[in-house]
Amino acid sequence: MKLQDRLITERKSKAVFELAKQYAYNYMDNIDQMEVYPSDESLKLLENFDEPLPQNSETASAVLKQLNRYGSPNTIAQTGGRYFGFVNGNAVPASLGVKWLTDVWDQNGALFVMSPINAKLEAVCESWLKELLGLPSSTVAAYVSGSSTANLCGIAAARHHLLEKQGWDVNKRGLNGAPAIRIIAHEQLHLCVQKTLALLGLGTDSVEWVAADEQGRIKVNELPKLDSSCLVILQAGNVNTGAFDDFNTICKLAQDADAWVHIDGAFGLWAAASKALKHLTKGMEMASSWAVDGHKTLNTPYDAGIVLCKHPDALLNAMKATGAYLTYSEMRDPAHYGPELSKRCRAIEVWATIKSLGRNGIDEMIHTFNLHAQRLANGLESEGLELLNEVVFNQVLVRHPEEAITKTLLAKVQSSGHCWMGSTNWQGKTAIRISVCSWATTTADIDSTIDVFRKALQ
Ligand SMILES: *Cc1c(COP(=O)(O)O)cnc(C)c1O
């Protein structure tokens, strides 16, 4: 059979899609029995992918079968309720269902003329996000791969704006001979911000780093004097402790100085969407740009970073591309707002998540992360661990008074297969870093995780 005929037949027969559905349902239904981290035996199966480059075509079903057989056991069971590693979310059902359909659509989200539905839902989500997070009405949103890229875009907008104020068009003239930008940054920023500063030609040597207090909040009284050439980079949700900077005080100082404040709120910005936790983000609406992920605390599928910027011109000018073949329309063209042209229609999954949960559902889900984190923290303290942070949001940092025991304890818990979390270095010592950010986590999951620690400690 000619290749094209075979592909047409495969699409028509639907066999591969039916099989995918069957594997997917099986995976979902067995998620709670699965080892949260693959066993060594499973990991060995990965060798089945060490094959020479295939010369001839294979049926779609055969390809899928191989992936399911050796791939499924080598996933992390993060869609169950007991994965507490890094800060990973768990796509809510509506967002996953919508993703399946949009995968079939296979749209290129760059321009209105390439995908009217994506352009429309980007605009709808932009206005919903402003309302949910309490951001100024002039704010625009771009949908990017994650907060690494969202931080890059926000800081690129800041760079453009701060140089333009000094009569310098960075798009044309670059940075050689440019007036200086002063960068004032929290010393415990996520490592992606350093990467961003390198990519944008700003570097890290000239950054005026500001120390953090014992909870990981920037020390306001150590902030240098700000002026209109300043970019201040703050954090909503410290990567370890989940702590929030004092936006209210710092943003006021920045406003008086006409400085730009960028907030990395990858997972923490969502505190603003919860009545009980909103106080943590007080004053953050006075900043100029924000980075946030859908795929962490909001529980959208991956590939859902969002940059929000109060100065549309700064973001759009920083992201400007001109190409004679690009057909811009009267409608929103997503490519104007971010660094990419071809891209997945990520905003559709953000839309589905917000629509499925609603404002009250988002509030409930995020508040529950905090309640579960507190329950876990209290339980682990009762087992004799030291709690190292105030559990203001979804992060819990614990350790055993003895460094060596902390390490063996974590290794035991990780190899239990029952739950998984990672480690970090906190104030010079190893700490167990736990993040609660899955809609699927139940109180029973929290309690059984405490049990695993208890047994491991015995
Ligand atoms: C996860 C995270 C990032 C990076 O976001 P990605 O979506 O992984 O690119 C940046 N900052 C903070 C605080 C984070 O937690």
PDB file of C-alpha atoms in Angstrom, residues 97-383:
ATOM      1  CA  GLY A  97     -10.904  16.502  27.437  1.00  0.00           C
ATOM      2  CA  VAL A  98     -10.604  19.815  25.661  1.00  0.00           C
ATOM      3  CA  LYS A  99      -6.957  19.103  24.949  1.00  0.00           C
ATOM      4  CA  TRP A 100      -7.875  15.828  23.249  1.00  0.00           C
ATOM      5  CA  LEU A 101     -10.282  17.628  20.955  1.00  0.00           C
ATOM      6  CA  THR A 102      -7.896  20.484  20.199  1.00  0.00           C
ATOM      7  CA  ASP A 103      -5.170  17.926  19.432  1.00  0.00           C
ATOM      8  CA  VAL A 104      -7.476  16.626  16.727  1.00  0.00           C
ATOM      9  CA  TRP A 105      -7.976  20.185  15.450  1.00  0.00           C
ATOM     10  CA  ASP A 106      -4.156  20.588  15.313  1.00  0.00           C
ATOM     11  CA  GLN A 107      -4.325  24.363  15.024  1.00  0.00           C
ATOM     12  CA  ASN A 108      -1.469  26.780  14.704  1.00  0.00           C
ATOM     13  CA  GLY A 109      -2.284  29.466  17.229  1.00  0.00           C
ATOM     14  CA  ALA A 110      -0.098  32.211  15.764  1.00  0.00           C
ATOM     15  CA  LEU A 111      -2.664  34.347  13.971  1.00  0.00           C
ATOM     16  CA  PHE A 112      -6.414  34.897  13.899  1.00  0.00           C
ATOM     17  CA  VAL A 113      -6.514  33.652  10.305  1.00  0.00           C
ATOM     18  CA  MET A 114      -4.820  30.413  11.365  1.00  0.00           C
ATOM     19  CA  SER A 115      -7.128  29.738  14.304  1.00  0.00           C
ATOM     20  CA  PRO A 116      -9.989  32.122  15.054  1.00  0.00           C
ATOM     21  CA  ILE A 117     -11.054  30.061  18.064  1.00  0.00           C
ATOM     22  CA  ASN A 118      -7.626  30.325  19.696  1.00  0.00           C
ATOM     23  CA  ALA A 119      -7.446  34.084  19.132  1.00  0.00           C
ATOM     24  CA  LYS A 120     -10.905  34.479  20.648  1.00  0.00           C
ATOM     25  CA  LEU A 121     -10.190  32.389  23.734  1.00  0.00           C
ATOM     26  CA  GLU A 122      -6.851  34.159  24.336  1.00  0.00           C
ATOM     27  CA  ALA A 123      -8.797  37.395  24.607  1.00  0.00           C
ATOM     28  CA  VAL A 124     -11.521  35.865  26.794  1.00  0.00           C
ATOM     29  CA  CYS A 125      -8.947  34.369  29.186  1.00  0.00           C
ATOM     30  CA  GLU A 126      -7.078  37.669  29.306  1.00  0.00           C
ATOM     31  CA  SER A 127     -10.100  39.410  30.711  1.00  0.00           C
ATOM     32  CA  TRP A 128     -10.975  36.531  33.076  1.00  0.00           C
ATOM     33  CA  LEU A 129      -7.399  36.408  34.382  1.00  0.00           C
ATOM     34  CA  LYS A 130      -7.442  40.123  35.151  1.00  0.00           C
ATOM     35  CA  GLU A 131     -10.597  39.655  37.162  1.00  0.00           C
ATOM     36  CA  LEU A 132      -9.440  36.503  38.946  1.00  0.00           C
ATOM     37  CA  LEU A 133      -6.082  37.960  39.910  1.00  0.00           C
ATOM     38  CA  GLY A 134      -7.238  41.544  40.435  1.00  0.00           C
ATOM     39  CA  LEU A 135      -4.935  43.124  37.846  1.00  0.00           C
ATOM     40  CA  PRO A 136      -5.290  46.562  36.210  1.00  0.00           C
ATOM     41  CA  SER A 137      -7.620  46.866  33.219  1.00  0.00           C
ATOM     42  CA  SER A 138      -4.840  47.824  30.783  1.00  0.00           C
ATOM     43  CA  THR A 139      -3.117  44.443  31.352  1.00  0.00           C
ATOM     44  CA  VAL A 140      -2.520  42.176  28.351  1.00  0.00           C
ATOM     45  CA  ALA A 141      -1.685  38.470  28.433  1.00  0.00           C
ATOM     46  CA  ALA A 142       0.520  36.261  26.277  1.00  0.00           C
ATOM     47  CA  TYR A 143       0.344  32.488  26.415  1.00  0.00           C
ATOM     48  CA  VAL A 144       3.768  30.865  26.371  1.00  0.00           C
ATOM     49  CA  SER A 145       5.327  27.528  27.270  1.00  0.00           C
ATOM     50  CA  GLY A 146       5.827  28.139  30.978  1.00  0.00           C
ATOM     51  CA  SER A 147       6.968  30.681  33.519  1.00  0.00           C
ATOM     52  CA  SER A 148      10.552  30.483  32.272  1.00  0.00           C
ATOM     53  CA  THR A 149       9.355  32.037  29.021  1.00  0.00           C
ATOM     54  CA  ALA A 150       6.808  34.238  30.786  1.00  0.00           C
ATOM     55  CA  ASN A 151       9.608  35.715  32.907  1.00  0.00           C
ATOM     56  CA  LEU A 152      11.659  36.221  29.752  1.00  0.00           C
ATOM     57  CA  CYS A 153       8.804  38.119  28.106  1.00  0.00           C
ATOM     58  CA  GLY A 154       8.014  40.250  31.143  1.00  0.00           C
ATOM     59  CA  ILE A 155      11.641  41.201  31.631  1.00  0.00           C
ATOM     60  CA  ALA A 156      12.055  41.852  27.885  1.00  0.00           C
ATOM     61  CA  ALA A 157       9.081  44.240  28.103  1.00  0.00           C
ATOM     62  CA  ALA A 158      10.733  45.939  31.090  1.00  0.00           C
ATOM     63  CA  ARG A 159      14.031  46.248  29.206  1.00  0.00           C
ATOM     64  CA  HIS A 160      12.263  47.778  26.224  1.00  0.00           C
ATOM     65  CA  HIS A 161      10.328  50.234  28.366  1.00  0.00           C
ATOM     66  CA  LEU A 162      13.189  51.315  30.638  1.00  0.00           C
ATOM     67  CA  LEU A 163      15.475  51.981  27.668  1.00  0.00           C
ATOM     68  CA  GLU A 164      12.791  53.724  25.638  1.00  0.00           C
ATOM     69  CA  LYS A 165      12.281  56.136  28.546  1.00  0.00           C
ATOM     70  CA  GLN A 166      15.945  57.032  28.117  1.00  0.00           C
ATOM     71  CA  GLY A 167      15.500  57.597  24.386  1.00  0.00           C
ATOM     72  CA  TRP A 168      16.979  54.266  23.329  1.00  0.00           C
ATOM     73  CA  ASP A 169      15.217  51.817  20.974  1.00  0.00           C
ATOM     74  CA  VAL A 170      16.683  48.473  22.013  1.00  0.00           C
ATOM     75  CA  ASN A 171      15.060  46.624  19.094  1.00  0.00           C
ATOM     76  CA  LYS A 172      17.096  48.695  16.641  1.00  0.00           C
ATOM     77  CA  ARG A 173      20.196  49.616  18.574  1.00  0.00           C
ATOM     78  CA  GLY A 174      20.709  46.582  20.781  1.00  0.00           C
ATOM     79  CA  LEU A 175      22.602  46.875  24.023  1.00  0.00           C
ATOM     80  CA  ASN A 176      26.000  48.074  22.790  1.00  0.00           C
ATOM     81  CA  GLY A 177      26.356  51.586  24.165  1.00  0.00           C
ATOM     82  CA  ALA A 178      22.872  51.532  25.692  1.00  0.00           C
ATOM     83  CA  PRO A 179      22.085  53.494  28.848  1.00  0.00           C
ATOM     84  CA  ALA A 180      22.272  51.348  31.984  1.00  0.00           C
ATOM     85  CA  ILE A 181      19.351  49.517  33.517  1.00  0.00           C
ATOM     86  CA  ARG A 182      19.683  48.886  37.238  1.00  0.00           C
ATOM     87  CA  ILE A 183      18.402  45.459  38.214  1.00  0.00           C
ATOM     88  CA  ILE A 184      17.389  44.898  41.806  1.00  0.00           C
ATOM     89  CA  ALA A 185      16.537  41.290  42.519  1.00  0.00           C
ATOM     90  CA  HIS A 186      15.576  38.937  45.308  1.00  0.00           C
ATOM     91  CA  GLU A 187      18.579  36.679  45.972  1.00  0.00           C
ATOM     92  CA  GLN A 188      16.423  33.536  45.973  1.00  0.00           C
ATOM     93  CA  LEU A 189      14.760  33.872  42.604  1.00  0.00           C
ATOM     94  CA  HIS A 190      14.064  30.782  40.514  1.00  0.00           C
ATOM     95  CA  LEU A 191      17.127  29.889  38.443  1.00  0.00           C
ATOM     96  CA  CYS A 192      15.226  30.615  35.228  1.00  0.00           C
ATOM     97  CA  VAL A 193      15.427  34.332  36.001  1.00  0.00           C
ATOM     98  CA  GLN A 194      19.227  34.207  35.832  1.00  0.00           C
ATOM     99  CA  LYS A 195      18.884  32.415  32.526  1.00  0.00           C
ATOM    100  CA  THR A 196      16.576  35.178  31.326  1.00  0.00           C
ATOM    101  CA  LEU A 197      19.011  37.901  32.362  1.00  0.00           C
ATOM    102  CA  ALA A 198      21.732  36.096  30.405  1.00  0.00           C
ATOM    103  CA  LEU A 199      19.532  35.659  27.329  1.00  0.00           C
ATOM    104  CA  LEU A 200      18.519  39.310  27.347  1.00  0.00           C
ATOM    105  CA  GLY A 201      22.122  40.494  27.499  1.00  0.00           C
ATOM    106  CA  LEU A 202      21.664  41.973  30.952  1.00  0.00           C
ATOM    107  CA  GLY A 203      23.835  39.424  32.717  1.00  0.00           C
ATOM    108  CA  THR A 204      23.993  38.807  36.431  1.00  0.00           C
ATOM    109  CA  ASP A 205      27.182  40.612  37.540  1.00  0.00           C
ATOM    110  CA  SER A 206      25.572  44.019  37.749  1.00  0.00           C
ATOM    111  CA  VAL A 207      22.446  42.799  39.555  1.00  0.00           C
ATOM    112  CA  GLU A 208      21.968  44.400  42.962  1.00  0.00           C
ATOM    113  CA  TRP A 209      20.935  41.246  44.842  1.00  0.00           C
ATOM    114  CA  VAL A 210      18.857  41.781  47.942  1.00  0.00           C
ATOM    115  CA  ALA A 211      19.021  39.297  50.812  1.00  0.00           C
ATOM    116  CA  ALA A 212      16.052  37.289  52.001  1.00  0.00           C
ATOM    117  CA  ASP A 213      14.814  36.813  55.541  1.00  0.00           C
ATOM    118  CA  GLU A 214      14.488  33.423  57.287  1.00  0.00           C
ATOM    119  CA  GLN A 215      11.234  32.683  55.422  1.00  0.00           C
ATOM    120  CA  GLY A 216      12.673  33.545  52.021  1.00  0.00           C
ATOM    121  CA  ARG A 217      11.051  36.977  51.653  1.00  0.00           C
ATOM    122  CA  ILE A 218      13.088  39.852  50.300  1.00  0.00           C
ATOM    123  CA  LYS A 219      14.340  42.132  53.101  1.00  0.00           C
ATOM    124  CA  VAL A 220      12.562  45.398  52.390  1.00  0.00           C
ATOM    125  CA  ASN A 221      14.923  47.441  54.552  1.00  0.00           C
ATOM    126  CA  GLU A 222      17.878  46.245  52.479  1.00  0.00           C
ATOM    127  CA  LEU A 223      16.404  47.475  49.220  1.00  0.00           C
ATOM    128  CA  PRO A 224      18.644  50.103  47.613  1.00  0.00           C
ATOM    129  CA  LYS A 225      17.241  53.481  46.666  1.00  0.00           C
ATOM    130  CA  LEU A 226      15.187  53.134  43.481  1.00  0.00           C
ATOM    131  CA  ASP A 227      15.169  55.402  40.461  1.00  0.00           C
ATOM    132  CA  SER A 228      13.476  55.423  37.067  1.00  0.00           C
ATOM    133  CA  SER A 229      16.114  53.170  35.486  1.00  0.00           C
ATOM    134  CA  CYS A 230      15.322  50.315  37.872  1.00  0.00           C
ATOM    135  CA  LEU A 231      13.861  46.878  37.242  1.00  0.00           C
ATOM    136  CA  VAL A 232      12.882  45.211  40.505  1.00  0.00           C
ATOM    137  CA  ILE A 233      12.316  41.437  40.363  1.00  0.00           C
ATOM    138  CA  LEU A 234      10.203  39.917  43.131  1.00  0.00           C
ATOM    139  CA  GLN A 235       8.618  36.585  43.914  1.00  0.00           C
ATOM    140  CA  ALA A 236       5.065  35.461  44.710  1.00  0.00           C
ATOM    141  CA  GLY A 237       5.728  32.023  46.170  1.00  0.00           C
ATOM    142  CA  ASN A 238       9.330  31.343  47.141  1.00  0.00           C
ATOM    143  CA  VAL A 239      10.468  28.195  45.336  1.00  0.00           C
ATOM    144  CA  ASN A 240      11.223  26.507  48.661  1.00  0.00           C
ATOM    145  CA  THR A 241       9.028  28.005  51.348  1.00  0.00           C
ATOM    146  CA  GLY A 242       6.162  29.401  49.280  1.00  0.00           C
ATOM    147  CA  ALA A 243       6.660  32.798  50.981  1.00  0.00           C
ATOM    148  CA  PHE A 244       5.542  36.048  49.365  1.00  0.00           C
ATOM    149  CA  ASP A 245       7.468  39.299  49.126  1.00  0.00           C
ATOM    150  CA  ASP A 246       6.001  42.481  50.569  1.00  0.00           C
ATOM    151  CA  PHE A 247       4.561  43.804  47.316  1.00  0.00           C
ATOM    152  CA  ASN A 248       2.565  46.542  48.960  1.00  0.00           C
ATOM    153  CA  THR A 249       5.598  48.315  50.375  1.00  0.00           C
ATOM    154  CA  ILE A 250       7.972  47.679  47.494  1.00  0.00           C
ATOM    155  CA  CYS A 251       5.541  48.471  44.681  1.00  0.00           C
ATOM    156  CA  LYS A 252       4.736  51.815  46.320  1.00  0.00           C
ATOM    157  CA  LEU A 253       8.442  52.693  46.482  1.00  0.00           C
ATOM    158  CA  ALA A 254       8.788  51.624  42.852  1.00  0.00           C
ATOM    159  CA  GLN A 255       5.784  53.667  41.760  1.00  0.00           C
ATOM    160  CA  ASP A 256       7.198  56.783  43.402  1.00  0.00           C
ATOM    161  CA  ALA A 257      10.510  56.189  41.622  1.00  0.00           C
ATOM    162  CA  ASP A 258       8.867  55.267  38.277  1.00  0.00           C
ATOM    163  CA  ALA A 259      10.655  51.904  38.387  1.00  0.00           C
ATOM    164  CA  TRP A 260       9.374  48.647  36.843  1.00  0.00           C
ATOM    165  CA  VAL A 261       8.430  45.753  39.130  1.00  0.00           C
ATOM    166  CA  HIS A 262       8.256  42.258  37.643  1.00  0.00           C
ATOM    167  CA  ILE A 263       6.807  39.494  39.799  1.00  0.00           C
ATOM    168  CA  ASP A 264       7.633  35.848  39.243  1.00  0.00           C
ATOM    169  CA  GLY A 265       4.459  34.232  40.518  1.00  0.00           C
ATOM    170  CA  ALA A 266       4.728  30.911  38.676  1.00  0.00           C
ATOM    171  CA  PHE A 267       2.685  29.040  41.254  1.00  0.00           C
ATOM    172  CA  GLY A 268       2.082  31.680  43.941  1.00  0.00           C
ATOM    173  CA  LEU A 269       0.210  34.304  41.966  1.00  0.00           C
ATOM    174  CA  TRP A 270      -2.925  32.154  42.255  1.00  0.00           C
ATOM    175  CA  ALA A 271      -3.124  33.023  45.950  1.00  0.00           C
ATOM    176  CA  ALA A 272      -4.796  36.168  44.640  1.00  0.00           C
ATOM    177  CA  ALA A 273      -7.723  34.030  43.447  1.00  0.00           C
ATOM    178  CA  SER A 274      -8.502  32.736  46.938  1.00  0.00           C
ATOM    179  CA  LYS A 275     -10.351  34.895  49.465  1.00  0.00           C
ATOM    180  CA  ALA A 276      -8.530  33.236  52.354  1.00  0.00           C
ATOM    181  CA  LEU A 277      -5.056  33.683  50.814  1.00  0.00           C
ATOM    182  CA  LYS A 278      -5.434  36.895  48.862  1.00  0.00           C
ATOM    183  CA  HIS A 279      -3.735  38.899  51.620  1.00  0.00           C
ATOM    184  CA  LEU A 280      -0.449  37.259  50.577  1.00  0.00           C
ATOM    185  CA  THR A 281      -0.437  39.148  47.277  1.00  0.00           C
ATOM    186  CA  LYS A 282      -1.553  42.515  48.661  1.00  0.00           C
ATOM    187  CA  GLY A 283      -0.296  45.350  46.503  1.00  0.00           C
ATOM    188  CA  MET A 284       0.893  43.115  43.652  1.00  0.00           C
ATOM    189  CA  GLU A 285      -1.466  44.876  41.241  1.00  0.00           C
ATOM    190  CA  MET A 286       0.860  47.890  41.471  1.00  0.00           C
ATOM    191  CA  ALA A 287       3.609  45.942  39.641  1.00  0.00           C
ATOM    192  CA  SER A 288       4.132  46.258  35.883  1.00  0.00           C
ATOM    193  CA  SER A 289       4.439  42.629  34.813  1.00  0.00           C
ATOM    194  CA  TRP A 290       3.749  39.174  36.191  1.00  0.00           C
ATOM    195  CA  ALA A 291       4.654  35.623  35.197  1.00  0.00           C
ATOM    196  CA  VAL A 292       2.351  32.771  36.145  1.00  0.00           C
ATOM    197  CA  ASP A 293       1.808  29.144  35.182  1.00  0.00           C
ATOM    198  CA  GLY A 294      -1.463  27.453  34.433  1.00  0.00           C
ATOM    199  CA  HIS A 295       0.185  24.044  34.709  1.00  0.00           C
ATOM    200  CA  LYS A 296       1.150  24.343  38.353  1.00  0.00           C
ATOM    201  CA  THR A 297      -1.440  25.637  40.824  1.00  0.00           C
ATOM    202  CA  LEU A 298      -4.276  26.158  38.330  1.00  0.00           C
ATOM    203  CA  ASN A 299      -4.079  22.500  37.226  1.00  0.00           C
ATOM    204  CA  THR A 300      -4.151  22.964  33.455  1.00  0.00           C
ATOM    205  CA  PRO A 301      -2.165  20.574  31.235  1.00  0.00           C
ATOM    206  CA  TYR A 302       1.480  21.467  30.604  1.00  0.00           C
ATOM    207  CA  ASP A 303       2.614  24.196  28.258  1.00  0.00           C
ATOM    208  CA  ALA A 304       0.552  26.896  29.916  1.00  0.00           C
ATOM    209  CA  GLY A 305       2.757  29.792  30.996  1.00  0.00           C
ATOM    210  CA  ILE A 306       1.243  33.252  30.988  1.00  0.00           C
ATOM    211  CA  VAL A 307       2.915  36.646  31.006  1.00  0.00           C
ATOM    212  CA  LEU A 308       0.753  39.551  32.038  1.00  0.00           C
ATOM    213  CA  CYS A 309       1.853  43.103  31.387  1.00  0.00           C
ATOM    214  CA  LYS A 310       0.246  46.364  32.452  1.00  0.00           C
ATOM    215  CA  HIS A 311       1.917  48.307  29.617  1.00  0.00           C
ATOM    216  CA  PRO A 312       0.663  46.726  26.365  1.00  0.00           C
ATOM    217  CA  ASP A 313       3.037  48.832  24.248  1.00  0.00           C
ATOM    218  CA  ALA A 314       6.076  47.639  26.160  1.00  0.00           C
ATOM    219  CA  LEU A 315       5.212  43.960  25.682  1.00  0.00           C
ATOM    220  CA  LEU A 316       4.040  44.273  22.086  1.00  0.00           C
ATOM    221  CA  ASN A 317       7.023  46.363  21.040  1.00  0.00           C
ATOM    222  CA  ALA A 318       9.422  43.971  22.740  1.00  0.00           C
ATOM    223  CA  MET A 319       7.847  41.033  20.872  1.00  0.00           C
ATOM    224  CA  LYS A 320       7.459  42.811  17.546  1.00  0.00           C
ATOM    225  CA  ALA A 321       8.073  40.882  14.366  1.00  0.00           C
ATOM    226  CA  THR A 322       7.550  42.090  10.860  1.00  0.00           C
ATOM    227  CA  GLY A 323       7.358  39.775   7.923  1.00  0.00           C
ATOM    228  CA  ALA A 324       5.656  40.681   4.675  1.00  0.00           C
ATOM    229  CA  TYR A 325       3.945  37.304   4.460  1.00  0.00           C
ATOM    230  CA  LEU A 326       2.304  37.596   7.867  1.00  0.00           C
ATOM    231  CA  THR A 327      -1.354  38.398   7.443  1.00  0.00           C
ATOM    232  CA  TYR A 328      -2.303  40.431  10.459  1.00  0.00           C
ATOM    233  CA  SER A 329      -5.998  40.894  10.991  1.00  0.00           C
ATOM    234  CA  GLU A 330      -8.266  43.365  12.710  1.00  0.00           C
ATOM    235  CA  MET A 331      -8.745  40.700  15.339  1.00  0.00           C
ATOM    236  CA  ARG A 332      -6.283  39.641  18.030  1.00  0.00           C
ATOM    237  CA  ASP A 333      -3.214  38.017  16.544  1.00  0.00           C
ATOM    238  CA  PRO A 334      -1.538  36.016  19.313  1.00  0.00           C
ATOM    239  CA  ALA A 335       1.887  36.224  17.661  1.00  0.00           C
ATOM    240  CA  HIS A 336       2.047  39.959  18.503  1.00  0.00           C
ATOM    241  CA  TYR A 337       2.054  39.240  22.214  1.00  0.00           C
ATOM    242  CA  GLY A 338       4.751  36.628  22.621  1.00  0.00           C
ATOM    243  CA  PRO A 339       8.030  35.403  21.171  1.00  0.00           C
ATOM    244  CA  GLU A 340       6.650  32.579  19.016  1.00  0.00           C
ATOM    245  CA  LEU A 341       4.871  32.227  15.720  1.00  0.00           C
ATOM    246  CA  SER A 342       3.749  28.609  15.364  1.00  0.00           C
ATOM    247  CA  LYS A 343       2.413  27.400  18.659  1.00  0.00           C
ATOM    248  CA  ARG A 344      -0.144  25.169  20.310  1.00  0.00           C
ATOM    249  CA  CYS A 345      -3.440  26.753  21.242  1.00  0.00           C
ATOM    250  CA  ARG A 346      -2.628  26.752  24.923  1.00  0.00           C
ATOM    251  CA  ALA A 347      -5.174  29.324  25.954  1.00  0.00           C
ATOM    252  CA  ILE A 348      -7.972  26.898  25.121  1.00  0.00           C
ATOM    253  CA  GLU A 349      -6.955  24.675  28.027  1.00  0.00           C
ATOM    254  CA  VAL A 350      -6.683  27.683  30.328  1.00  0.00           C
ATOM    255  CA  TRP A 351     -10.179  28.658  29.221  1.00  0.00           C
ATOM    256  CA  ALA A 352     -11.533  25.140  29.868  1.00  0.00           C
ATOM    257  CA  THR A 353      -9.996  25.017  33.342  1.00  0.00           C
ATOM    258  CA  ILE A 354     -11.377  28.387  34.399  1.00  0.00           C
ATOM    259  CA  LYS A 355     -14.767  27.590  32.882  1.00  0.00           C
ATOM    260  CA  SER A 356     -14.945  24.179  34.498  1.00  0.00           C
ATOM    261  CA  LEU A 357     -13.937  25.326  37.991  1.00  0.00           C
ATOM    262  CA  GLY A 358     -15.378  28.814  38.010  1.00  0.00           C
ATOM    263  CA  ARG A 359     -14.163  31.519  40.314  1.00  0.00           C
ATOM    264  CA  ASN A 360     -15.475  29.717  43.393  1.00  0.00           C
ATOM    265  CA  GLY A 361     -14.005  26.387  42.355  1.00  0.00           C
ATOM    266  CA  ILE A 362     -10.575  27.924  41.808  1.00  0.00           C
ATOM    267  CA  ASP A 363     -10.807  29.576  45.218  1.00  0.00           C
ATOM    268  CA  GLU A 364     -11.777  26.261  46.825  1.00  0.00           C
ATOM    269  CA  MET A 365      -9.056  24.263  45.078  1.00  0.00           C
ATOM    270  CA  ILE A 366      -6.280  26.697  45.976  1.00  0.00           C
ATOM    271  CA  HIS A 367      -7.429  27.120  49.546  1.00  0.00           C
ATOM    272  CA  THR A 368      -7.556  23.321  49.865  1.00  0.00           C
ATOM    273  CA  PHE A 369      -3.899  23.054  48.779  1.00  0.00           C
ATOM    274  CA  ASN A 370      -3.073  25.298  51.713  1.00  0.00           C
ATOM    275  CA  LEU A 371      -5.225  23.330  54.185  1.00  0.00           C
ATOM    276  CA  HIS A 372      -3.675  20.052  53.038  1.00  0.00           C
ATOM    277  CA  ALA A 373      -0.182  21.505  53.280  1.00  0.00           C
ATOM    278  CA  GLN A 374      -0.892  22.612  56.840  1.00  0.00           C
ATOM    279  CA  ARG A 375      -2.275  19.199  57.778  1.00  0.00           C
ATOM    280  CA  LEU A 376       0.796  17.511  56.351  1.00  0.00           C
ATOM    281  CA  ALA A 377       3.113  19.940  58.138  1.00  0.00           C
ATOM    282  CA  ASN A 378       1.392  19.360  61.484  1.00  0.00           C
ATOM    283  CA  GLY A 379       1.449  15.601  60.996  1.00  0.00           C
ATOM    284  CA  LEU A 380       5.136  15.520  60.156  1.00  0.00           C
ATOM    285  CA  GLU A 381       5.958  17.752  63.115  1.00  0.00           C
ATOM    286  CA  SER A 382       4.139  15.285  65.370  1.00  0.00           C
ATOM    287  CA  GLU A 383       6.417  12.580  63.988  1.00  0.00           C
TER     288      GLU A 383
END
